[in-house]
Amino acid sequence: MAKSINRLSSLAVSKASKPGLYSDGNGLYLQITSAGVKSWLFRYMKSGKARAMGLGPLHSVTLAEARMKALECRKHLLGGQDPLDQKLQSAAEEALTQHLSITFAKCAEAYIEAHEAAWKSAKHAAQWQSTLSTYAEPVFDKLPVAAIDTGLVMKVLEPIWRTKTETASRLRGRIEAVLDWATVRGYRTGENPARWKGHLDHLLPKRSKIQKVEHHPALPYQDLPAFMEQLRTLNGNAARALELLILTATRTSETIEATWEEVDLDAKTWTIPAARMKAGQEHRVPLSQAAVALFEEQKRISTTAFVFEGGKANKPLSNMALLQLLKRMGRRNLTAHGFRSTFRDWVGETTSFPRELAEAALAHTLRNKTEAAYARGDLLQKRAELMEAWSSFACP
């Protein structure tokens, strides 16, 4: 009588090479593909249908191990269970377990990678990573992102909410964004424990109640003509950049990163692209006669695409250049940004130019939605008159 089980031997298995199925009995087969790949297969009938389940490749599963696996499959069948369905279910449960075990740190890393292309600079992404890794990740540790609750969020925020309010507020927003991302990706469910309105606003005091507003030190507008006279005696790109910043009421980065491509001296305009603006909108700056003269002077000595070249070739001035200049001038009490306040005070206290004109000159976003809806133009011609008046005051 022919042998019905354990038909194969280890030697026969190793020598077999012809593509096909070689039965060991009781549903276990050695499968050889046309490419010569050997693997184990368990074949059976379930509810009148023929099914087959892979038990692994020969290089990883021996004949003895394959027989044990086949035995387990037959036990499942005796118990009324489909071994293939059991295998698929186990794989799905394992995948779900791994899916739900992803940590906050991994989610934060993925969130930053997905969004950093839309951020203005690599510095912004670095700030995100720095605040999250410094304050959040030590508390969340290696916990699954699904396990993060209000108590853990409060454990992160409470120690710094009163002492580092600005940092804590940004941190809360970043945690909320990462958790929202994790929810959409299916890594967690339920409400976001880092949300502010209707949740953390009941547990933490408002920023306005505990944070003092720190204004940039500004020069009184009455002292500006004398300051400009001193500034104009100094040589160098930093001095000229600060002079232009004052004449145009622009921000530090907008000024030091100015390129000749943005400047149209014939039209007397300097168009700062949206990517370099805080509000993300293109800003046209009308140039006064003094500003045009400054650009023309820089044009004569410029050798790069930047109006104000820094210490490194083909690079603009550094962010610290203007602050260092003010220190050398004995003006440690001032910041370059503060001259925007000087300009705003001068407009409000000494001129009849309307408020919205000054706000447009400073490239401020109008908070009043109705007012903003009607402000479709950039008031360039009227701003040109304002900036000429400002220039005449600053450089009499």
mmCIF file of C-alpha atoms in Angstrom:
data_model
loop_
_atom_site.group_PDB
_atom_site.id
_atom_site.type_symbol
_atom_site.label_atom_id
_atom_site.label_comp_id
_atom_site.label_asym_id
_atom_site.label_seq_id
_atom_site.Cartn_x
_atom_site.Cartn_y
_atom_site.Cartn_z
ATOM 1 C CA MET A 1 0.000 0.000 0.000
ATOM 2 C CA ALA A 2 1.376 3.355 -1.039
ATOM 3 C CA LYS A 3 2.527 5.635 1.739
ATOM 4 C CA SER A 4 -0.159 8.355 2.263
ATOM 5 C CA ILE A 5 1.641 10.681 4.726
ATOM 6 C CA ASN A 6 5.205 11.910 5.180
ATOM 7 C CA ARG A 7 5.946 10.925 1.597
ATOM 8 C CA LEU A 8 8.818 13.354 1.167
ATOM 9 C CA SER A 9 12.301 13.152 2.617
ATOM 10 C CA SER A 10 14.748 15.954 3.276
ATOM 11 C CA LEU A 11 17.026 14.614 0.564
ATOM 12 C CA ALA A 12 14.197 14.420 -1.975
ATOM 13 C CA VAL A 13 13.134 17.956 -1.120
ATOM 14 C CA SER A 14 16.655 19.299 -1.599
ATOM 15 C CA LYS A 15 17.154 17.498 -4.933
ATOM 16 C CA ALA A 16 13.739 18.278 -6.464
ATOM 17 C CA SER A 17 14.029 20.910 -9.193
ATOM 18 C CA LYS A 18 11.259 20.370 -11.720
ATOM 19 C CA PRO A 19 8.474 22.988 -11.388
ATOM 20 C CA GLY A 20 5.253 21.595 -9.898
ATOM 21 C CA LEU A 21 3.629 20.360 -6.687
ATOM 22 C CA TYR A 22 5.092 17.487 -4.629
ATOM 23 C CA SER A 23 2.700 16.015 -2.056
ATOM 24 C CA ASP A 24 3.844 15.062 1.439
ATOM 25 C CA GLY A 25 0.331 13.923 2.355
ATOM 26 C CA ASN A 26 -2.528 15.367 4.445
ATOM 27 C CA GLY A 27 -2.615 18.556 2.376
ATOM 28 C CA LEU A 28 1.081 19.521 2.626
ATOM 29 C CA TYR A 29 2.889 20.213 -0.651
ATOM 30 C CA LEU A 30 6.316 21.350 -1.758
ATOM 31 C CA GLN A 31 5.785 23.948 -4.482
ATOM 32 C CA ILE A 32 8.490 24.702 -7.073
ATOM 33 C CA THR A 33 7.901 27.647 -9.388
ATOM 34 C CA SER A 34 9.166 27.990 -12.949
ATOM 35 C CA ALA A 35 11.907 30.221 -11.537
ATOM 36 C CA GLY A 36 13.060 27.392 -9.278
ATOM 37 C CA VAL A 37 11.772 28.949 -6.027
ATOM 38 C CA LYS A 38 10.731 26.338 -3.438
ATOM 39 C CA SER A 39 8.066 26.910 -0.800
ATOM 40 C CA TRP A 40 5.515 25.050 1.295
ATOM 41 C CA LEU A 41 1.796 25.024 0.587
ATOM 42 C CA PHE A 42 -1.181 23.677 2.548
ATOM 43 C CA ARG A 43 -4.160 22.773 0.351
ATOM 44 C CA TYR A 44 -7.624 21.986 1.713
ATOM 45 C CA MET A 45 -11.375 22.166 1.077
ATOM 46 C CA LYS A 46 -13.630 24.526 3.024
ATOM 47 C CA SER A 47 -17.367 24.845 2.390
ATOM 48 C CA GLY A 48 -16.940 23.042 -0.897
ATOM 49 C CA LYS A 49 -14.197 25.369 -2.114
ATOM 50 C CA ALA A 50 -10.551 24.539 -2.693
ATOM 51 C CA ARG A 51 -8.174 26.825 -0.789
ATOM 52 C CA ALA A 52 -4.405 27.089 -0.432
ATOM 53 C CA MET A 53 -2.260 28.750 2.205
ATOM 54 C CA GLY A 54 1.462 29.436 2.016
ATOM 55 C CA LEU A 55 3.534 28.124 4.925
ATOM 56 C CA GLY A 56 6.808 29.796 4.037
ATOM 57 C CA PRO A 57 9.842 29.343 1.741
ATOM 58 C CA LEU A 58 12.066 26.291 1.969
ATOM 59 C CA HIS A 59 15.116 28.345 2.919
ATOM 60 C CA SER A 60 13.314 29.456 6.106
ATOM 61 C CA VAL A 61 10.987 26.522 6.884
ATOM 62 C CA THR A 62 12.318 22.954 7.055
ATOM 63 C CA LEU A 63 10.316 19.871 6.131
ATOM 64 C CA ALA A 64 9.726 19.066 9.804
ATOM 65 C CA GLU A 65 8.573 22.609 10.522
ATOM 66 C CA ALA A 66 6.260 22.546 7.489
ATOM 67 C CA ARG A 67 4.656 19.341 8.792
ATOM 68 C CA MET A 68 4.048 21.039 12.180
ATOM 69 C CA LYS A 69 2.455 24.027 10.466
ATOM 70 C CA ALA A 70 0.254 21.729 8.379
ATOM 71 C CA LEU A 71 -0.790 19.911 11.552
ATOM 72 C CA GLU A 72 -1.882 23.213 13.115
ATOM 73 C CA CYS A 73 -3.923 23.976 10.013
ATOM 74 C CA ARG A 74 -5.685 20.617 10.222
ATOM 75 C CA LYS A 75 -6.505 21.276 13.896
ATOM 76 C CA HIS A 76 -8.118 24.587 12.912
ATOM 77 C CA LEU A 77 -10.199 22.766 10.312
ATOM 78 C CA LEU A 78 -11.307 20.174 12.878
ATOM 79 C CA GLY A 79 -12.408 23.032 15.109
ATOM 80 C CA GLY A 80 -14.471 24.525 12.310
ATOM 81 C CA GLN A 81 -12.070 27.386 11.623
ATOM 82 C CA ASP A 82 -10.547 28.330 8.287
ATOM 83 C CA PRO A 83 -6.734 28.491 8.759
ATOM 84 C CA LEU A 84 -6.295 31.005 5.943
ATOM 85 C CA ASP A 85 -8.920 33.309 7.423
ATOM 86 C CA GLN A 86 -7.227 32.939 10.809
ATOM 87 C CA LYS A 87 -3.873 33.875 9.278
ATOM 88 C CA LEU A 88 -5.321 36.939 7.538
ATOM 89 C CA GLN A 89 -7.110 38.039 10.699
ATOM 90 C CA SER A 90 -3.930 37.696 12.766
ATOM 91 C CA ALA A 91 -1.985 39.702 10.198
ATOM 92 C CA ALA A 92 -4.652 42.428 10.219
ATOM 93 C CA GLU A 93 -4.635 42.584 14.023
ATOM 94 C CA GLU A 94 -0.835 42.815 14.063
ATOM 95 C CA ALA A 95 -0.920 45.598 11.487
ATOM 96 C CA LEU A 96 -3.554 47.458 13.522
ATOM 97 C CA THR A 97 -1.490 47.074 16.693
ATOM 98 C CA GLN A 98 1.574 48.499 14.964
ATOM 99 C CA HIS A 99 -0.551 51.252 13.406
ATOM 100 C CA LEU A 100 -1.935 52.330 16.780
ATOM 101 C CA SER A 101 1.406 52.084 18.528
ATOM 102 C CA ILE A 102 3.061 54.882 16.517
ATOM 103 C CA THR A 103 4.570 57.459 18.865
ATOM 104 C CA PHE A 104 4.002 61.208 19.039
ATOM 105 C CA ALA A 105 7.623 61.775 17.985
ATOM 106 C CA LYS A 106 7.107 59.769 14.800
ATOM 107 C CA CYS A 107 3.892 61.649 14.056
ATOM 108 C CA ALA A 108 5.610 64.996 14.646
ATOM 109 C CA GLU A 109 8.428 64.006 12.318
ATOM 110 C CA ALA A 110 5.963 62.998 9.606
ATOM 111 C CA TYR A 111 3.882 66.163 10.106
ATOM 112 C CA ILE A 112 6.926 68.433 9.737
ATOM 113 C CA GLU A 113 8.110 66.554 6.663
ATOM 114 C CA ALA A 114 4.663 66.904 5.075
ATOM 115 C CA HIS A 115 4.362 70.634 5.753
ATOM 116 C CA GLU A 116 7.857 72.123 5.700
ATOM 117 C CA ALA A 117 7.754 72.697 1.925
ATOM 118 C CA ALA A 118 4.985 75.248 2.499
ATOM 119 C CA TRP A 119 6.823 77.014 5.328
ATOM 120 C CA LYS A 120 8.903 80.088 4.613
ATOM 121 C CA SER A 121 12.237 78.778 5.776
ATOM 122 C CA ALA A 122 14.128 75.815 7.181
ATOM 123 C CA LYS A 123 14.366 77.822 10.397
ATOM 124 C CA HIS A 124 10.603 77.482 10.884
ATOM 125 C CA ALA A 125 10.797 73.692 10.649
ATOM 126 C CA ALA A 126 13.743 73.703 13.062
ATOM 127 C CA GLN A 127 11.715 75.739 15.571
ATOM 128 C CA TRP A 128 8.880 73.233 15.368
ATOM 129 C CA GLN A 129 11.219 70.314 15.956
ATOM 130 C CA SER A 130 13.048 72.116 18.751
ATOM 131 C CA THR A 131 9.978 73.046 20.824
ATOM 132 C CA LEU A 132 8.354 69.629 20.443
ATOM 133 C CA SER A 133 11.501 67.660 21.256
ATOM 134 C CA THR A 134 12.404 69.935 24.183
ATOM 135 C CA TYR A 135 9.051 70.137 25.943
ATOM 136 C CA ALA A 136 6.572 67.574 24.576
ATOM 137 C CA GLU A 137 8.498 64.423 23.745
ATOM 138 C CA PRO A 138 10.117 63.962 27.200
ATOM 139 C CA VAL A 139 6.606 63.828 28.701
ATOM 140 C CA PHE A 140 4.961 61.786 25.957
ATOM 141 C CA ASP A 141 8.098 59.586 25.845
ATOM 142 C CA LYS A 142 7.438 56.425 23.805
ATOM 143 C CA LEU A 143 3.705 56.318 24.424
ATOM 144 C CA PRO A 144 1.462 55.647 21.410
ATOM 145 C CA VAL A 145 0.038 58.882 20.067
ATOM 146 C CA ALA A 146 -3.397 57.342 20.693
ATOM 147 C CA ALA A 147 -2.672 57.373 24.435
ATOM 148 C CA ILE A 148 -2.050 61.115 24.710
ATOM 149 C CA ASP A 149 -4.809 62.720 26.763
ATOM 150 C CA THR A 150 -5.562 66.042 28.443
ATOM 151 C CA GLY A 151 -3.559 65.123 31.537
ATOM 152 C CA LEU A 152 -0.398 64.562 29.512
ATOM 153 C CA VAL A 153 -0.885 67.761 27.518
ATOM 154 C CA MET A 154 -1.310 69.718 30.740
ATOM 155 C CA LYS A 155 1.841 68.075 32.123
ATOM 156 C CA VAL A 156 3.709 69.560 29.149
ATOM 157 C CA LEU A 157 2.164 73.028 29.241
ATOM 158 C CA GLU A 158 1.610 73.885 32.909
ATOM 159 C CA PRO A 159 5.291 74.163 33.950
ATOM 160 C CA ILE A 160 5.988 76.858 31.313
ATOM 161 C CA TRP A 161 2.579 78.487 30.786
ATOM 162 C CA ARG A 162 3.264 81.377 33.168
ATOM 163 C CA THR A 163 7.025 81.716 32.751
ATOM 164 C CA LYS A 164 7.371 81.140 28.991
ATOM 165 C CA THR A 165 3.894 82.044 27.846
ATOM 166 C CA GLU A 166 4.697 82.775 24.204
ATOM 167 C CA THR A 167 6.661 79.549 23.812
ATOM 168 C CA ALA A 168 3.972 77.548 25.635
ATOM 169 C CA SER A 169 1.225 78.983 23.437
ATOM 170 C CA ARG A 170 3.078 78.084 20.252
ATOM 171 C CA LEU A 171 3.866 74.660 21.679
ATOM 172 C CA ARG A 172 0.181 74.017 22.407
ATOM 173 C CA GLY A 173 -0.743 74.921 18.826
ATOM 174 C CA ARG A 174 1.943 72.623 17.457
ATOM 175 C CA ILE A 175 0.846 69.703 19.632
ATOM 176 C CA GLU A 176 -2.739 70.287 18.504
ATOM 177 C CA ALA A 177 -1.676 70.269 14.835
ATOM 178 C CA VAL A 178 0.289 67.019 15.181
ATOM 179 C CA LEU A 179 -2.582 65.314 17.035
ATOM 180 C CA ASP A 180 -5.072 66.476 14.390
ATOM 181 C CA TRP A 181 -2.792 65.019 11.722
ATOM 182 C CA ALA A 182 -2.592 61.737 13.644
ATOM 183 C CA THR A 183 -6.393 61.585 13.913
ATOM 184 C CA VAL A 184 -6.887 62.111 10.186
ATOM 185 C CA ARG A 185 -4.294 59.415 9.457
ATOM 186 C CA GLY A 186 -6.151 57.005 11.718
ATOM 187 C CA TYR A 187 -3.519 56.784 14.467
ATOM 188 C CA ARG A 188 -5.889 58.056 17.155
ATOM 189 C CA THR A 189 -9.598 58.815 17.661
ATOM 190 C CA GLY A 190 -11.709 61.257 19.639
ATOM 191 C CA GLU A 191 -11.398 64.962 20.492
ATOM 192 C CA ASN A 192 -8.053 66.701 20.393
ATOM 193 C CA PRO A 193 -6.805 67.102 23.994
ATOM 194 C CA ALA A 194 -4.621 70.072 22.999
ATOM 195 C CA ARG A 195 -7.445 72.196 21.565
ATOM 196 C CA TRP A 196 -7.884 75.585 23.235
ATOM 197 C CA LYS A 197 -11.462 76.773 22.754
ATOM 198 C CA GLY A 198 -13.940 74.967 24.937
ATOM 199 C CA HIS A 199 -11.250 72.813 26.503
ATOM 200 C CA LEU A 200 -7.844 74.058 27.667
ATOM 201 C CA ASP A 201 -9.220 77.602 28.004
ATOM 202 C CA HIS A 202 -11.049 76.248 31.079
ATOM 203 C CA LEU A 203 -7.816 74.858 32.551
ATOM 204 C CA LEU A 204 -5.214 77.518 31.751
ATOM 205 C CA PRO A 205 -5.352 81.313 32.127
ATOM 206 C CA LYS A 206 -5.530 83.356 28.947
ATOM 207 C CA ARG A 207 -2.248 84.653 27.598
ATOM 208 C CA SER A 208 -3.510 88.222 27.820
ATOM 209 C CA LYS A 209 -3.965 87.817 31.575
ATOM 210 C CA ILE A 210 -0.440 86.682 32.344
ATOM 211 C CA GLN A 211 1.799 87.819 29.487
ATOM 212 C CA LYS A 212 3.161 91.319 29.391
ATOM 213 C CA VAL A 213 3.283 92.827 25.913
ATOM 214 C CA GLU A 214 6.885 93.609 25.084
ATOM 215 C CA HIS A 215 7.227 96.346 22.501
ATOM 216 C CA HIS A 216 10.322 96.740 20.373
ATOM 217 C CA PRO A 217 12.376 99.660 21.729
ATOM 218 C CA ALA A 218 11.620 102.583 19.440
ATOM 219 C CA LEU A 219 13.173 106.000 18.869
ATOM 220 C CA PRO A 220 10.830 108.946 19.566
ATOM 221 C CA TYR A 221 9.965 110.436 16.189
ATOM 222 C CA GLN A 222 11.173 113.863 17.362
ATOM 223 C CA ASP A 223 14.707 112.451 17.580
ATOM 224 C CA LEU A 224 14.703 110.821 14.159
ATOM 225 C CA PRO A 225 16.188 113.691 12.059
ATOM 226 C CA ALA A 226 19.243 113.869 14.337
ATOM 227 C CA PHE A 227 19.596 110.070 14.268
ATOM 228 C CA MET A 228 19.425 110.002 10.461
ATOM 229 C CA GLU A 229 22.065 112.721 10.252
ATOM 230 C CA GLN A 230 24.398 110.570 12.360
ATOM 231 C CA LEU A 231 23.530 107.427 10.378
ATOM 232 C CA ARG A 232 24.357 109.099 7.059
ATOM 233 C CA THR A 233 27.910 109.815 8.205
ATOM 234 C CA LEU A 234 28.578 106.068 8.464
ATOM 235 C CA ASN A 235 29.802 103.925 5.594
ATOM 236 C CA GLY A 236 28.967 100.313 4.807
ATOM 237 C CA ASN A 237 26.038 98.201 3.683
ATOM 238 C CA ALA A 238 24.619 97.867 7.195
ATOM 239 C CA ALA A 239 24.279 101.648 7.527
ATOM 240 C CA ARG A 240 22.638 101.955 4.103
ATOM 241 C CA ALA A 241 20.306 99.035 4.847
ATOM 242 C CA LEU A 242 19.164 100.614 8.115
ATOM 243 C CA GLU A 243 18.647 103.922 6.318
ATOM 244 C CA LEU A 244 16.470 102.237 3.690
ATOM 245 C CA LEU A 245 14.561 100.323 6.369
ATOM 246 C CA ILE A 246 13.696 103.620 8.043
ATOM 247 C CA LEU A 247 12.790 105.422 4.795
ATOM 248 C CA THR A 248 10.486 102.583 3.683
ATOM 249 C CA ALA A 249 9.185 101.404 7.107
ATOM 250 C CA THR A 250 9.954 97.811 6.146
ATOM 251 C CA ARG A 251 10.994 94.883 8.333
ATOM 252 C CA THR A 252 14.595 93.775 8.823
ATOM 253 C CA SER A 253 14.448 90.584 6.723
ATOM 254 C CA GLU A 254 12.512 92.351 3.961
ATOM 255 C CA THR A 255 15.270 94.960 3.753
ATOM 256 C CA ILE A 256 18.487 92.972 4.073
ATOM 257 C CA GLU A 257 17.307 90.307 1.609
ATOM 258 C CA ALA A 258 16.270 92.834 -1.070
ATOM 259 C CA THR A 259 17.391 91.933 -4.598
ATOM 260 C CA TRP A 260 17.815 94.129 -7.648
ATOM 261 C CA GLU A 261 15.195 92.080 -9.452
ATOM 262 C CA GLU A 262 12.589 93.486 -7.042
ATOM 263 C CA VAL A 263 13.488 97.143 -7.639
ATOM 264 C CA ASP A 264 12.142 99.332 -10.471
ATOM 265 C CA LEU A 265 13.851 102.693 -10.166
ATOM 266 C CA ASP A 266 12.032 104.122 -13.201
ATOM 267 C CA ALA A 267 8.654 103.395 -11.592
ATOM 268 C CA LYS A 268 10.050 104.260 -8.144
ATOM 269 C CA THR A 269 8.746 101.028 -6.656
ATOM 270 C CA TRP A 270 10.213 98.102 -4.764
ATOM 271 C CA THR A 271 8.057 94.975 -4.989
ATOM 272 C CA ILE A 272 8.691 92.485 -2.195
ATOM 273 C CA PRO A 273 7.418 89.015 -3.198
ATOM 274 C CA ALA A 274 4.863 87.191 -1.070
ATOM 275 C CA ALA A 275 7.405 84.558 -0.027
ATOM 276 C CA ARG A 276 9.405 87.206 1.845
ATOM 277 C CA MET A 277 6.454 88.912 3.521
ATOM 278 C CA LYS A 278 5.151 88.079 6.992
ATOM 279 C CA ALA A 279 1.528 88.033 5.784
ATOM 280 C CA GLY A 280 2.407 85.999 2.700
ATOM 281 C CA GLN A 281 1.177 88.694 0.304
ATOM 282 C CA GLU A 282 3.163 90.696 -2.248
ATOM 283 C CA HIS A 283 3.935 94.208 -1.023
ATOM 284 C CA ARG A 284 4.699 97.168 -3.299
ATOM 285 C CA VAL A 285 6.758 99.870 -1.628
ATOM 286 C CA PRO A 286 6.635 103.370 -3.161
ATOM 287 C CA LEU A 287 10.099 104.921 -3.110
ATOM 288 C CA SER A 288 10.706 108.489 -2.039
ATOM 289 C CA GLN A 289 13.402 110.565 -3.735
ATOM 290 C CA ALA A 290 15.776 109.809 -0.872
ATOM 291 C CA ALA A 291 15.106 106.050 -1.182
ATOM 292 C CA VAL A 292 15.647 106.143 -4.947
ATOM 293 C CA ALA A 293 18.958 107.980 -4.420
ATOM 294 C CA LEU A 294 20.032 105.341 -1.921
ATOM 295 C CA PHE A 295 19.237 102.530 -4.345
ATOM 296 C CA GLU A 296 21.117 104.318 -7.125
ATOM 297 C CA GLU A 297 24.157 104.691 -4.867
ATOM 298 C CA GLN A 298 24.054 100.984 -4.015
ATOM 299 C CA LYS A 299 23.632 100.100 -7.694
ATOM 300 C CA ARG A 300 26.937 101.749 -8.523
ATOM 301 C CA ILE A 301 28.875 99.593 -6.084
ATOM 302 C CA SER A 302 26.840 96.376 -6.204
ATOM 303 C CA THR A 303 28.397 93.216 -7.609
ATOM 304 C CA THR A 304 25.705 90.657 -6.687
ATOM 305 C CA ALA A 305 21.957 90.098 -6.981
ATOM 306 C CA PHE A 306 21.525 91.451 -3.438
ATOM 307 C CA VAL A 307 21.205 95.155 -2.778
ATOM 308 C CA PHE A 308 23.047 94.785 0.518
ATOM 309 C CA GLU A 309 25.714 92.113 0.212
ATOM 310 C CA GLY A 310 26.970 90.570 3.453
ATOM 311 C CA GLY A 311 30.367 89.351 4.535
ATOM 312 C CA LYS A 312 30.032 86.128 2.520
ATOM 313 C CA ALA A 313 30.081 86.216 -1.261
ATOM 314 C CA ASN A 314 26.667 86.244 -2.915
ATOM 315 C CA LYS A 315 24.933 86.337 0.465
ATOM 316 C CA PRO A 316 22.886 89.196 1.987
ATOM 317 C CA LEU A 317 23.604 90.872 5.303
ATOM 318 C CA SER A 318 22.973 88.745 8.379
ATOM 319 C CA ASN A 319 19.981 89.262 10.660
ATOM 320 C CA MET A 320 22.309 90.667 13.330
ATOM 321 C CA ALA A 321 24.005 93.276 11.100
ATOM 322 C CA LEU A 322 21.593 96.114 11.895
ATOM 323 C CA LEU A 323 21.484 95.349 15.605
ATOM 324 C CA GLN A 324 25.292 95.364 15.744
ATOM 325 C CA LEU A 325 25.312 98.690 13.890
ATOM 326 C CA LEU A 326 22.979 100.230 16.475
ATOM 327 C CA LYS A 327 25.286 99.003 19.249
ATOM 328 C CA ARG A 328 28.276 100.621 17.537
ATOM 329 C CA MET A 329 26.282 103.837 17.350
ATOM 330 C CA GLY A 330 25.756 103.683 21.108
ATOM 331 C CA ARG A 331 22.050 102.870 20.632
ATOM 332 C CA ARG A 332 21.773 99.585 22.501
ATOM 333 C CA ASN A 333 18.321 100.680 23.626
ATOM 334 C CA LEU A 334 16.972 100.491 20.054
ATOM 335 C CA THR A 335 16.039 97.758 17.570
ATOM 336 C CA ALA A 336 15.683 98.052 13.815
ATOM 337 C CA HIS A 337 12.078 96.857 14.032
ATOM 338 C CA GLY A 338 11.307 99.679 16.452
ATOM 339 C CA PHE A 339 11.621 102.260 13.661
ATOM 340 C CA ARG A 340 8.301 100.994 12.308
ATOM 341 C CA SER A 341 6.750 102.207 15.566
ATOM 342 C CA THR A 342 8.572 105.517 15.137
ATOM 343 C CA PHE A 343 6.972 105.854 11.704
ATOM 344 C CA ARG A 344 3.524 104.876 12.999
ATOM 345 C CA ASP A 345 3.700 107.383 15.863
ATOM 346 C CA TRP A 346 4.774 110.156 13.482
ATOM 347 C CA VAL A 347 1.854 109.454 11.117
ATOM 348 C CA GLY A 348 -0.719 109.345 13.907
ATOM 349 C CA GLU A 349 0.491 112.342 15.890
ATOM 350 C CA THR A 350 1.734 114.840 13.310
ATOM 351 C CA THR A 351 -0.088 114.195 10.015
ATOM 352 C CA SER A 352 -3.596 113.984 8.646
ATOM 353 C CA PHE A 353 -2.944 110.834 6.653
ATOM 354 C CA PRO A 354 -5.660 108.238 7.438
ATOM 355 C CA ARG A 355 -4.956 105.258 9.656
ATOM 356 C CA GLU A 356 -5.528 102.680 6.903
ATOM 357 C CA LEU A 357 -2.826 104.363 4.815
ATOM 358 C CA ALA A 358 -0.263 103.946 7.584
ATOM 359 C CA GLU A 359 -1.327 100.321 8.074
ATOM 360 C CA ALA A 360 -0.946 99.663 4.354
ATOM 361 C CA ALA A 361 2.511 101.244 4.396
ATOM 362 C CA LEU A 362 3.493 98.866 7.204
ATOM 363 C CA ALA A 363 2.000 95.902 5.280
ATOM 364 C CA HIS A 364 -0.299 95.130 8.198
ATOM 365 C CA THR A 365 -3.259 92.834 7.597
ATOM 366 C CA LEU A 366 -6.525 94.601 8.391
ATOM 367 C CA ARG A 367 -8.263 92.829 11.275
ATOM 368 C CA ASN A 368 -11.658 94.306 10.487
ATOM 369 C CA LYS A 369 -13.075 91.862 7.904
ATOM 370 C CA THR A 370 -15.522 94.393 6.483
ATOM 371 C CA GLU A 371 -12.793 96.995 6.089
ATOM 372 C CA ALA A 372 -10.468 94.430 4.532
ATOM 373 C CA ALA A 373 -13.158 93.369 2.036
ATOM 374 C CA TYR A 374 -13.355 96.885 0.624
ATOM 375 C CA ALA A 375 -9.575 97.485 0.619
ATOM 376 C CA ARG A 376 -8.959 95.786 -2.716
ATOM 377 C CA GLY A 377 -6.148 98.074 -3.906
ATOM 378 C CA ASP A 378 -2.808 98.771 -2.244
ATOM 379 C CA LEU A 379 -3.231 102.591 -2.207
ATOM 380 C CA LEU A 380 0.138 102.930 -3.919
ATOM 381 C CA GLN A 381 -0.243 106.525 -5.126
ATOM 382 C CA LYS A 382 -1.465 107.797 -1.771
ATOM 383 C CA ARG A 383 1.253 105.844 0.007
ATOM 384 C CA ALA A 384 3.806 107.465 -2.294
ATOM 385 C CA GLU A 385 2.740 110.863 -0.927
ATOM 386 C CA LEU A 386 2.943 109.547 2.628
ATOM 387 C CA MET A 387 6.436 108.101 2.189
ATOM 388 C CA GLU A 388 7.713 111.287 0.545
ATOM 389 C CA ALA A 389 6.432 113.275 3.508
ATOM 390 C CA TRP A 390 8.069 110.791 5.893
ATOM 391 C CA SER A 391 11.355 111.047 4.003
ATOM 392 C CA SER A 392 11.256 114.846 4.113
ATOM 393 C CA PHE A 393 10.731 114.723 7.871
ATOM 394 C CA ALA A 394 13.458 112.156 8.505
ATOM 395 C CA CYS A 395 16.016 113.800 6.210
ATOM 396 C CA PRO A 396 15.241 117.546 6.177
#
